[in-house]
Short mmCIF file of C-alpha atoms and ligand atoms in Angstrom, two decimals:
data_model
loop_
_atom_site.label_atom_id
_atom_site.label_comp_id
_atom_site.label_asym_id
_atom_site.label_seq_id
_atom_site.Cartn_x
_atom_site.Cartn_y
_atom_site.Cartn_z
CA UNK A 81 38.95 93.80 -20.94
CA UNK A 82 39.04 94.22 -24.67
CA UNK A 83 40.85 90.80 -25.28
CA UNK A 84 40.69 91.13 -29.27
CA UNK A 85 43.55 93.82 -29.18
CA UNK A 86 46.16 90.84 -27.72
CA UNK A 87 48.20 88.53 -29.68
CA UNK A 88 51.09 88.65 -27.41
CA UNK A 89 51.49 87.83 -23.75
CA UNK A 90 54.01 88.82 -21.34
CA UNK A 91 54.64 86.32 -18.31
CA UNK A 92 56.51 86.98 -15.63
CA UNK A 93 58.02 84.72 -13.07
CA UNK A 94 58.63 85.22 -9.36
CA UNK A 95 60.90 82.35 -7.70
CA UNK A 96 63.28 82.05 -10.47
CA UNK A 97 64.16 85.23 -10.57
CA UNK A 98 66.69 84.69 -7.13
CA UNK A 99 68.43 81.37 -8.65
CA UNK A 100 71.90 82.32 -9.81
CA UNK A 101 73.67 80.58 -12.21
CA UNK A 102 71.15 78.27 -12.70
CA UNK A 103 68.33 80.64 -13.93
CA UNK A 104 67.98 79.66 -17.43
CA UNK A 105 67.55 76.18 -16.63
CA UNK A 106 64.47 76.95 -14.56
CA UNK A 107 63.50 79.33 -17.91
CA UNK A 108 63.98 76.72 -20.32
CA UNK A 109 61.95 74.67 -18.22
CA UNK A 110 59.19 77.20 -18.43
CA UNK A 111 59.63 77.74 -21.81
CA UNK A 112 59.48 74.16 -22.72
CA UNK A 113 56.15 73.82 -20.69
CA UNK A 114 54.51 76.66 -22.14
CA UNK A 115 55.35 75.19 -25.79
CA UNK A 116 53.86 72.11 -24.15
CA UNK A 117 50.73 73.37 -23.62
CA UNK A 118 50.43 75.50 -26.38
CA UNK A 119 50.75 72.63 -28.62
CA UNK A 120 47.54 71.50 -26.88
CA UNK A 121 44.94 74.20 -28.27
CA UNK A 122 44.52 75.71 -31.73
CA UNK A 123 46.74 77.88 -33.25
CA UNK A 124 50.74 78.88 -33.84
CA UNK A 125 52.64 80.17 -30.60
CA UNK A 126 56.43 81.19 -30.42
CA UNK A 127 58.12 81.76 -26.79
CA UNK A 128 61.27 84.02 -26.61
CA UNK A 129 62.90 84.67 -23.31
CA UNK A 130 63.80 88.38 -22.72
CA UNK A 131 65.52 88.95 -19.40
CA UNK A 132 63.59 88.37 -16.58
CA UNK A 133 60.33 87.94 -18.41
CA UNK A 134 59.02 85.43 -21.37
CA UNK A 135 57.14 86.56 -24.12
CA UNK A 136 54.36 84.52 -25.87
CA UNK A 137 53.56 85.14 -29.30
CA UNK A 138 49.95 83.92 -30.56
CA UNK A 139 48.84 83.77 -33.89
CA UNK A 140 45.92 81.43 -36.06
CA UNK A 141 47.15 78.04 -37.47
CA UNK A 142 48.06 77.57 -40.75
CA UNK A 143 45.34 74.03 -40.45
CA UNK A 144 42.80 77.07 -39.87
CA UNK A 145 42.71 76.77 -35.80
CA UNK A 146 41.69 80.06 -34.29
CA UNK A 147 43.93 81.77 -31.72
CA UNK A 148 41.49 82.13 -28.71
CA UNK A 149 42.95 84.25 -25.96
CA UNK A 150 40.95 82.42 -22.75
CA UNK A 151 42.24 79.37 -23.68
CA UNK A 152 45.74 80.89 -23.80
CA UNK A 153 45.04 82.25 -20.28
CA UNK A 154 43.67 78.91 -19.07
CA UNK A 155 46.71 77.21 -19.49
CA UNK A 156 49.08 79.29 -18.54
CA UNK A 157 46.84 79.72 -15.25
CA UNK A 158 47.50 76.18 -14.62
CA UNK A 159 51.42 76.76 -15.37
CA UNK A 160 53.99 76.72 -12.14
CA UNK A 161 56.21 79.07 -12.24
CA UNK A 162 54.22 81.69 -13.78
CA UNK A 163 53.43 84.71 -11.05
CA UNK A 164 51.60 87.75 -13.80
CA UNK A 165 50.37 86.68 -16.72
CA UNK A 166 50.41 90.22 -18.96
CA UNK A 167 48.38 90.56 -22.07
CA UNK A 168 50.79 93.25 -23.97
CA UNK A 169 50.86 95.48 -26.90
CA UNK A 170 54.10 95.43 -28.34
CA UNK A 171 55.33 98.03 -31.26
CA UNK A 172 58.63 98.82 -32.33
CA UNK A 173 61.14 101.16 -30.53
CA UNK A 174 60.03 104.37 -32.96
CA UNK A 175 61.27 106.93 -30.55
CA UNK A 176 58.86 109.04 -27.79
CA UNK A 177 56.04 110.37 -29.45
CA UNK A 178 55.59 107.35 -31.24
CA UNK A 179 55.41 106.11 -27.80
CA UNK A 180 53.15 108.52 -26.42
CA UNK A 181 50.60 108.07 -29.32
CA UNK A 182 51.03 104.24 -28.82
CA UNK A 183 50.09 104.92 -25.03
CA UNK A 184 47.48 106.88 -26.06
CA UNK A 185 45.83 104.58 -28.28
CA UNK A 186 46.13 101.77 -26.08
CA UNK A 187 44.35 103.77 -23.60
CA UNK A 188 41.31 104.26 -25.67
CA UNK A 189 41.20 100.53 -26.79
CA UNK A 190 41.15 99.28 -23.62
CA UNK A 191 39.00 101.97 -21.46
CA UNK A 192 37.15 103.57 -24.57
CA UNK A 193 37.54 107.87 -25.12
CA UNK A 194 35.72 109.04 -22.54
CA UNK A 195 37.87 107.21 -19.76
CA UNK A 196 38.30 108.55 -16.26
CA UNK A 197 39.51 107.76 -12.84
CA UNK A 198 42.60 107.72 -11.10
CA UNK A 199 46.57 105.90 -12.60
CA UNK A 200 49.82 105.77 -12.28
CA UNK A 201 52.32 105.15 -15.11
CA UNK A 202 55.09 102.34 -14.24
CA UNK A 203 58.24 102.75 -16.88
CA UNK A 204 60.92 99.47 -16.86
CA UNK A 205 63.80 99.98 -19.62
CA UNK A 206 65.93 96.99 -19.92
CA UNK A 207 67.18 98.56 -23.26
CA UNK A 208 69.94 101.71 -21.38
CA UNK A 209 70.70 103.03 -24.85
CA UNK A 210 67.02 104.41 -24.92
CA UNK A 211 67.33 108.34 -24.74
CA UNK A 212 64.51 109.06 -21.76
CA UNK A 213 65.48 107.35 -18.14
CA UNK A 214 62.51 105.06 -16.80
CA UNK A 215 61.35 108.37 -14.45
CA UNK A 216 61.16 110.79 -17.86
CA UNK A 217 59.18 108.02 -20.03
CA UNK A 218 56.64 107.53 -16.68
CA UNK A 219 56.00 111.20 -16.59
CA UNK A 220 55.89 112.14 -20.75
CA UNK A 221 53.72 109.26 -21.16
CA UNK A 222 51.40 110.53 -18.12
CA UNK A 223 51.33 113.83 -19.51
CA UNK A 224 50.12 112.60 -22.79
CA UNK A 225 47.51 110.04 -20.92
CA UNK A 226 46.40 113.04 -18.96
CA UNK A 227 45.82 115.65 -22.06
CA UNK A 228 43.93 112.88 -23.81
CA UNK A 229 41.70 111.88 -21.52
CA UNK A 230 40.79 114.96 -19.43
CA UNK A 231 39.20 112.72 -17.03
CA UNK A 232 42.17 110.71 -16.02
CA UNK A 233 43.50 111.75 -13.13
CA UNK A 234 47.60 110.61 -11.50
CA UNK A 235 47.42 109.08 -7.96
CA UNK A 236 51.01 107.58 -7.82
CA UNK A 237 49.65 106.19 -4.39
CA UNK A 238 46.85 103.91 -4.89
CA UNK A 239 45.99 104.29 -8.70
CA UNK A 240 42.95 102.74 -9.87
CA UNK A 241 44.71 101.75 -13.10
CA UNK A 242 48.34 101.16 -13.66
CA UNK A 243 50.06 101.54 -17.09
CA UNK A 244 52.99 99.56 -17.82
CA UNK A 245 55.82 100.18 -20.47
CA UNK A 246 58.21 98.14 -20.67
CA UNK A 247 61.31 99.71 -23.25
CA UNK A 248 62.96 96.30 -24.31
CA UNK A 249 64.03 96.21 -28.28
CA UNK A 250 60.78 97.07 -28.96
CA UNK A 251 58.10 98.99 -26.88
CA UNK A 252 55.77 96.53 -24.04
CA UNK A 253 52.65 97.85 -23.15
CA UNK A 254 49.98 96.57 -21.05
CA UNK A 255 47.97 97.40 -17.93
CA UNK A 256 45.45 94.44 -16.85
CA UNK A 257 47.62 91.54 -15.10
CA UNK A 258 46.20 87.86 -14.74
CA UNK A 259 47.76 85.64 -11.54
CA UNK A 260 49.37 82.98 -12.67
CA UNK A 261 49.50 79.87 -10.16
CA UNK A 262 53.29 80.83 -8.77
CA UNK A 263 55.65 78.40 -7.81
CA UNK A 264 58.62 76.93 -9.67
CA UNK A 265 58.01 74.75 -13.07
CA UNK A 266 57.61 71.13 -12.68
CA UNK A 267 60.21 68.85 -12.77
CA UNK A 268 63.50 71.57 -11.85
CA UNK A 269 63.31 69.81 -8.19
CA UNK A 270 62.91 66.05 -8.68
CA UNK A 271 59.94 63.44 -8.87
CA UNK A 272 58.13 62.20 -5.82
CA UNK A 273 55.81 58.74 -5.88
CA UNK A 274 52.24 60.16 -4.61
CA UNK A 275 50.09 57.44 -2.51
CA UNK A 276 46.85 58.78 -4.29
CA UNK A 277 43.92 58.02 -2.94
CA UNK A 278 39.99 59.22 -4.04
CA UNK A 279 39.98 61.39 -0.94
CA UNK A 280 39.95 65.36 -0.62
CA UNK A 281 43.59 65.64 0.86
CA UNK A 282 45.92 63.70 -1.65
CA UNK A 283 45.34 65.32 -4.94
CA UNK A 284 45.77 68.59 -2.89
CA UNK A 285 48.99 67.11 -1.69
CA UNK A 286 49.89 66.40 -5.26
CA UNK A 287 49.28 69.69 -6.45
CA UNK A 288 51.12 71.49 -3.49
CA UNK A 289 54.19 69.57 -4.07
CA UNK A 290 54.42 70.07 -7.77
CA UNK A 291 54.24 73.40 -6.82
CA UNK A 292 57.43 73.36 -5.90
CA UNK A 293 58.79 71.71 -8.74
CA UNK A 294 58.21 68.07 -7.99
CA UNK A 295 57.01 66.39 -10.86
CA UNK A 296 54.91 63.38 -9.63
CA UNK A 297 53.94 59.26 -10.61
CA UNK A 298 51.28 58.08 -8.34
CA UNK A 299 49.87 54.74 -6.67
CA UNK A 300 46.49 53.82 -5.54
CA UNK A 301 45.92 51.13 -3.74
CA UNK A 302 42.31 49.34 -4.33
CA UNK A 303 40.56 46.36 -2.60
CA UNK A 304 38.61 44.55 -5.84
CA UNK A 305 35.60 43.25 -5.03
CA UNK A 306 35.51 45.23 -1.58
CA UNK A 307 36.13 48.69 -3.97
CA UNK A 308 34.43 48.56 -6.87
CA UNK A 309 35.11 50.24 -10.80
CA UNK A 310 33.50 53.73 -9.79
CA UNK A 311 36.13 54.08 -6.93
CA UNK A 312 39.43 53.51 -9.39
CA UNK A 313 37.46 56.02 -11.54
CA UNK A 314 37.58 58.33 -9.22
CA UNK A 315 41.01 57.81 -8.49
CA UNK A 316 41.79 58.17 -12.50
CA UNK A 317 39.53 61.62 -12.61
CA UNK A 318 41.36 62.98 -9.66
CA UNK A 319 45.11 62.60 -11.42
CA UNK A 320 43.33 63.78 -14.70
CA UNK A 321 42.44 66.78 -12.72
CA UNK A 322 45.30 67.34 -11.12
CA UNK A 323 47.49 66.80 -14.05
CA UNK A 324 46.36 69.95 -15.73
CA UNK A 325 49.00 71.33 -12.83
CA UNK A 326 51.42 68.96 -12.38
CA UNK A 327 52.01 67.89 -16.25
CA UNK A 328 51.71 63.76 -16.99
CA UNK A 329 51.09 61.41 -14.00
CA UNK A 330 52.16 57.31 -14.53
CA UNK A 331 49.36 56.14 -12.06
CA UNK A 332 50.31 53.04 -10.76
CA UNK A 333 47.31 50.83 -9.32
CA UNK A 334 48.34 47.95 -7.46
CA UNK A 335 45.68 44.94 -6.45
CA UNK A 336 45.88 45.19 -2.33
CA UNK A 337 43.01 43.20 -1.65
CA UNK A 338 45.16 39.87 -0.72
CA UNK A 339 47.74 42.32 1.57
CA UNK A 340 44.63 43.03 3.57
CA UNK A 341 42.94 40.01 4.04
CA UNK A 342 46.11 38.66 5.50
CA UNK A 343 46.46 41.77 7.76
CA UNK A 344 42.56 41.16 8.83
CA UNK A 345 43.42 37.45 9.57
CA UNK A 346 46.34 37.88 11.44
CA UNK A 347 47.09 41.07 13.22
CA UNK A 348 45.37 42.34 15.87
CA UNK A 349 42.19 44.68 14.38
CA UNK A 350 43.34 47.65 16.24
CA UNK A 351 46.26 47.78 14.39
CA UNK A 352 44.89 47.07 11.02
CA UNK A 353 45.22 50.69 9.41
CA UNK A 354 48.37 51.24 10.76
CA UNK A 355 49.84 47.54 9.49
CA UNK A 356 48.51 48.46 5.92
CA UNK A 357 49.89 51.68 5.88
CA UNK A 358 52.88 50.51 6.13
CA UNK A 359 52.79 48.09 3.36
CA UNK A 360 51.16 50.88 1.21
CA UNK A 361 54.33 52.86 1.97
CA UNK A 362 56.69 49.81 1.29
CA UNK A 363 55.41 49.07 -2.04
CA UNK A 364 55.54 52.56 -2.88
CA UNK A 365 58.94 52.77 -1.76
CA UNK A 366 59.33 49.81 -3.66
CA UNK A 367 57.96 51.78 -7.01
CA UNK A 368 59.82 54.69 -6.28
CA UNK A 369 63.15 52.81 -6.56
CA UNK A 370 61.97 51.22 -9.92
CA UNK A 371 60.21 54.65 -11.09
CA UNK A 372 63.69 56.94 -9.94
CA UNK A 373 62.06 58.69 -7.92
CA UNK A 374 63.37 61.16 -4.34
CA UNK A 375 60.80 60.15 -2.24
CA UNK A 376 56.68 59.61 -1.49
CA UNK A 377 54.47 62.48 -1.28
CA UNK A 378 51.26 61.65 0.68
CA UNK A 379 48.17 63.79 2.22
CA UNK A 380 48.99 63.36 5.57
CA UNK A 381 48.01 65.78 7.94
CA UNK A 382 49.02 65.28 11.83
CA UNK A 383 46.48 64.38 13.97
CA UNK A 384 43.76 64.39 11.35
CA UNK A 385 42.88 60.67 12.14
CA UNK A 386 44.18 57.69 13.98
CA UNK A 387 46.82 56.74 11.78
CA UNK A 388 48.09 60.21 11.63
CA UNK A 389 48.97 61.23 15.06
CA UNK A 390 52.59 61.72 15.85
CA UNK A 391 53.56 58.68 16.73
CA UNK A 392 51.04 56.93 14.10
CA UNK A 393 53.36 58.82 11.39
CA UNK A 394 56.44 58.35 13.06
CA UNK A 395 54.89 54.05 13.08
CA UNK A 396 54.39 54.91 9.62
CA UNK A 397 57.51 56.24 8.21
CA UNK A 398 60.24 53.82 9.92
CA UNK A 399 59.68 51.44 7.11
CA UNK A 400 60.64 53.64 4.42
CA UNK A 401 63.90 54.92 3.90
CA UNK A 402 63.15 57.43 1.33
CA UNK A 403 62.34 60.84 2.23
CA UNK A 404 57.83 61.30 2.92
CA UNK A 405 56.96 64.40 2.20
CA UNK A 406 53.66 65.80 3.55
CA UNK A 407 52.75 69.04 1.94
CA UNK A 408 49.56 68.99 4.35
CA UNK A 409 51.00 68.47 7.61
CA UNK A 410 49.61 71.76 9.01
CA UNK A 411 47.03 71.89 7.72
CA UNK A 412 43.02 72.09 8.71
CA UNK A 413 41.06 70.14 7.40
CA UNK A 414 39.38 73.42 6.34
CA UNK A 415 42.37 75.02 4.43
CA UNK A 416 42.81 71.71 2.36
CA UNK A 417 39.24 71.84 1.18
CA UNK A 418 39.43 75.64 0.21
CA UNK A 419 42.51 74.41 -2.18
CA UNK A 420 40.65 71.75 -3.39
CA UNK A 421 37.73 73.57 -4.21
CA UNK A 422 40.13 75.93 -6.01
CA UNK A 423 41.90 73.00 -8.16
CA UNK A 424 38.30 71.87 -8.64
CA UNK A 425 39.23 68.01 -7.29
CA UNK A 426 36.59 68.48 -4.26
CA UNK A 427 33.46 67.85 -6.25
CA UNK A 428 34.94 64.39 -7.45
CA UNK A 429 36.83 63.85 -3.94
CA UNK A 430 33.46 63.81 -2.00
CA UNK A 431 31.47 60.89 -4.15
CA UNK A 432 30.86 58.77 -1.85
CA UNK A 433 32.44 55.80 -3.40
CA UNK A 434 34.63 53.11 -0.96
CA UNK A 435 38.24 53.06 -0.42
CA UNK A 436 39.81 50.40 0.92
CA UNK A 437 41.01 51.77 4.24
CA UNK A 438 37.19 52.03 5.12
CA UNK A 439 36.40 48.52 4.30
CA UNK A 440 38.80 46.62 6.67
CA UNK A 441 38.57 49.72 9.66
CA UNK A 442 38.73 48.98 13.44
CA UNK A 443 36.13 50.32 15.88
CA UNK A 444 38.63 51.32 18.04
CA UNK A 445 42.24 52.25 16.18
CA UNK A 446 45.44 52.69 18.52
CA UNK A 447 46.22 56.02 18.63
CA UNK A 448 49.37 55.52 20.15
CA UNK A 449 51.15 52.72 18.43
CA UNK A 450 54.43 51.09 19.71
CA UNK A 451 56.41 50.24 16.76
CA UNK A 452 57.78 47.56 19.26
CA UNK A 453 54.41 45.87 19.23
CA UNK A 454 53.64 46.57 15.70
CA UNK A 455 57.00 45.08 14.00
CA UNK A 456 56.30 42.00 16.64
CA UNK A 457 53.02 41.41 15.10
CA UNK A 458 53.66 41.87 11.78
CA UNK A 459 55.59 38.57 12.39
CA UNK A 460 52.95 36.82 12.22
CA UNK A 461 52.68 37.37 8.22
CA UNK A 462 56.19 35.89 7.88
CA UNK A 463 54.84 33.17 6.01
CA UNK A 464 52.62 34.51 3.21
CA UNK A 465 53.53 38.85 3.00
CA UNK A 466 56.51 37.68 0.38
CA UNK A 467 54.39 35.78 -2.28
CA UNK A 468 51.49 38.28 -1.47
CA UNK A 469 54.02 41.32 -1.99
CA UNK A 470 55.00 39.29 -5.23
CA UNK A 471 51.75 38.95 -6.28
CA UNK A 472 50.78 43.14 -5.71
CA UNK A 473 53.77 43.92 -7.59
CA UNK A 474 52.66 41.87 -10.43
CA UNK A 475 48.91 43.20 -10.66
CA UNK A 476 50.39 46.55 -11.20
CA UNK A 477 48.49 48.45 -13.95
CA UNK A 478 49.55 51.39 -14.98
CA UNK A 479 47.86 54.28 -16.66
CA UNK A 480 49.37 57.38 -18.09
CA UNK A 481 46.93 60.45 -17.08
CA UNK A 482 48.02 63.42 -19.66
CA UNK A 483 50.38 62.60 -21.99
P1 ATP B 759 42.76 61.31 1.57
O1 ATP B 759 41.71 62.34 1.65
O2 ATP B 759 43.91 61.74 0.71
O3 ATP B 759 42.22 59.97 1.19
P2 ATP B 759 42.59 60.68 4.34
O4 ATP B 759 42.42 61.83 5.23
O5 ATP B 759 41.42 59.88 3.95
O6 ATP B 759 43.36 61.18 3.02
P3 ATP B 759 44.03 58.28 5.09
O7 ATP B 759 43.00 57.44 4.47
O8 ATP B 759 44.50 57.98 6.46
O9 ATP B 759 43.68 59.82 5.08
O10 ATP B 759 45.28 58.28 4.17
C1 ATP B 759 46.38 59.10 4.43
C2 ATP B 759 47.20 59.16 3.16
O11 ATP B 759 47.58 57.84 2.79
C3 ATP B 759 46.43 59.68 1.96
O12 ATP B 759 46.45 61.09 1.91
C4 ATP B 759 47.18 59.05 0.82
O13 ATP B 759 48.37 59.76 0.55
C5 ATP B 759 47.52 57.69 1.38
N1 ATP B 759 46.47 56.70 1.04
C6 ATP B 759 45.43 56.31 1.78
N2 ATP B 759 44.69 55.39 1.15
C7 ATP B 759 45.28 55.18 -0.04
C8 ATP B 759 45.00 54.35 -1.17
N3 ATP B 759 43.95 53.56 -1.21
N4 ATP B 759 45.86 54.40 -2.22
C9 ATP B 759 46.93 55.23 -2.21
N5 ATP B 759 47.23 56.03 -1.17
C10 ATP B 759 46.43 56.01 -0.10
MG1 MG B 760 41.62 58.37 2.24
#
C-alpha cells in the first residue's frame, strides 16, 4: 500500500452500532481513547464523529514531530471497539466528475497505471441531498475505473479489489481495510480486579475481558524470599503488555508469603492450593471493594488443574460475594496460548521464573474438595489469619502500568 497518500483515517465500529440511545456514549468513549493514544506519538490528530463512523485527522506537530502512519495503525490496532480501520482520501463534495476523476486518481496512486484484475465498486451516501443514488455513483464511478484502466475488470461477486466511496459532506474514498481488535471500548461496562499472575492464562484473561469493555486494576500475589525480583518483573512486563489493550492498570502486589506459611503449618497439604486460593480471592475481594470495582476477573479454566475442577471452583468462589468472571473457562489450553502469542504476553509468560503457588504445592491435591472439610480446617488459622490479613493489606504496593 502506498501509505504516503493518507493523512486521514476512517474507523469504523461494529458492537456499538446496535446500542440505542446510548450510542454516543460508547462513541465518546472511543473518541476519547483514540485522542488518548494519539497524544502518545508525534504529531497533531483531530477526531470528528460522523454517523456511524469516526474520522481521524493526522497531520505533523507544530514541535516538528512527524506524522508516521504505522504508528497511527499500531495504536488504533490495539484500540477496542474499533472493527476496520480505513486509510481514506477525502475531497470535497465537487459534484460527479469531480468524483470520477478523484476515483480515478486514487486508483493510480494506489495500484500504479497499468493496474489490472478483477473489483467491485461499494457506494454509501449518508448525505440524501446528493443528486446520484448509492447504485448510480457505484456504476459511473466503475465505468470511469473501467475506461481508465483497460485492465480492470467488475466481478461484483468475489472482486479482488473493492472501492469504497463514501458521499458524507465531503467525498470518502478508500479501498485497503486494516482489522481493528473489535470489541467495545474500555471502561463503557465497568472495572473488574484481575488476580494476575506471571502465567500464560491471566494476562489473556485480562485482555479478553477488557474486550468487552471492562477496564481492569490487578493483584499479584508473591512469596518474597520463596519468589524472587525477576518473578514480580514478570508480573509488571505482563500488565505493561497487556495495557497497550486494556488502557492503565493499578497493579496491586500484596506480600503473601506469611498467608502461606500459616496455611503450610496448619492445614492439611492436600488442601494447600485450594486454602490459598481462597485467601487470594478474599483479599482481592477485599481490594475490589476499596478499588470500586464489579467483580474479579481471573484465568481460570475448568478442569485445567486441581484447583480448577468444578467443584475446586465452586470451593473457590463461595468466599467471594462479588461476581468471578472467567473469560477462559472453555477454553484449551491450546486456544489460550494462540491469543497469547497474538497479544505477544507468551514469550514473557513462559520464563521460567517461580510463582508462589509452585513453591508451597502438594504431591497429591484434592480434586474433589468438600467445602465442609475445607471451611472446618481453615479453623485452625482462627488465631493468626486476622493480623496476617492485616499485615498483607498493609504490604500492598502499588504500581501504575501506563499512565
Ligand atoms: P496462570 O497461567 O494465569 O498463572 P494457571 O493455569 O497457572 O494460571 P493457577 O496457578 O491455578 O492457574 O491460577 C489460576 C488463576 O488464579 C490465575 O489465572 C490467576 O487469575 C490467579 N492466580 C494464581 N496465582 C496468582 C498469583 N500469584 N497472583 C495473582 N493471581 C494469581
Ligand atoms: Mg499460575
Amino acid at each position: 500500500m502506498n501509505t504516503s497518500l493518507f493523512s486521514t483515517f476512517l474507523i469504523k465500529y461494529a458492537e456499538i452500532g446496535i446500542k440505542g440511545d446510548n450510542r454516543y456514549l460508547f462513541e465518546d468513549a472511543l473518541v476519547a481513547h483514540i485522542n488518548a493514544a494519539m497524544k502518545t506519538i508525534p504529531g497533531r490528530y483531530l477526531t470528528r464523529k460522523t454517523p456511524g463512523r469516526i474520522i481521524l485527522e493526522c497531520e505533523d506537530g507544530r514541535d516538528g514531530g512527524k506524522y508516521d502512519f504505522d504508528k497511527v495503525v499500531e495504536k488504533l490496532s490495539h484500540i477496542f471497539g474499533i472493527a476496520h480501520i480505513c486509510p481514506v482520501i477525502v475531497t470535497e463534495n465537487e459534484g460527479e466528475e469531480f468524483l470520477r476523476e478523484r476515483c480515478v486518481s486514487y486508483w493510480k496512486d494506489m495500484y500504479g497505471e497499468d493496474a489490472s484484475g478483477t473489483f467491485k465498486v461499494f457506494c454509501r451516501r449518508s448525505n440524501k441531498g446528493y443528486p446520484l443514488n448509492s447504485m448510480e455513483v457505484a456504476a459511473d464511478v466503475g465505468e470511469a475505473v473501467i475506461n481508465a484502466f483497460p485492465g480492470m475488470k467488475v466481478d461484483v461477486r468475489t472482486p479482488e479489489r473493492s472501492l469504497h466511496v463514501e458521499i458524507r459532506d465531503k467525498f470518502y474514498i478508500y479501498s485497503e481495510t486494516i482489522p481493528g481488535p473489535g470489541g467495545m471500548p474500555v471502561g463503557t461496562n465497568g472495572k473488574g480486579m484481575l488476580l494476575l499472575s506471571g502465567g500464560i492464562d491471566s494476562p489473556v484473561a485480562g485482555y479478553m475481558i477488557s474486550k468487552r469493555g471492562v477496564s481492569i486494576d490487578a493483584v499479584y500475589f508473591n512469596a518474597p524470599p520463596y519468589t524472587s525480583e525477576r518473578a514480580k518483573q514478570k508480573v509488571i512486563d505482563l500488565a505493561k503488555i497487556i495495557s497497550a489493550y486494556t488502557g492503565p492498570i493499578r497493579l496491586h502486589i500484596i506480600n503473601f508469603t506469611d498467608i502461606q506459611l500459616a496455611i503450610y503449618e496448619k492445614c492439611p497439604h492436600d488442601e494447600l492450593t485450594i486454602i490459598m486460593r481462597r485467601y487470594m480471592m478474599r483479599i482481592a475481594e477485599h481490594l475490589a471493594y476499596e478499588s470500586g470495582c464489579h467483580g474479579l476477573v481471573t484465568g481460570e479454566s475448568v478442569g485445567q488443574v486441581a484447583s480448577q475442577t468444578f467443584s475446586s471452583l465452586v470451593c473457590t468462589n463461595e468466599v467471594c460475594t462479588l461476581p468471578v468472571l472467567r473469560p477462559l473457562i472453555a477454553f484449551d489450553k491450546q486456544e489460550i496460548v494462540e491469543i497469547s502469542e497474538k497479544i505477544g504476553t507468551y514469550e514473557t509468560s513462559i520464563l521460567p521464573y517461580e510463582d508462589c503457588c509452585t513453591i508451597f504445592v502438594a504431591k497429591h491435591p484434592v480434586t474433589n474438595p468438600s467445602r465442609n472439610v475445607i471451611q472446618k480446617h481453615e479453623h485452625n488459622l482462627d488465631d493468626v489469619i486476622d493480623d496476617l490479613l492485616a499485615k498483607a493489606y498493609e504490604s500492598d504496593e502499588i504500581v501504575e502500568i501506563g499512565r
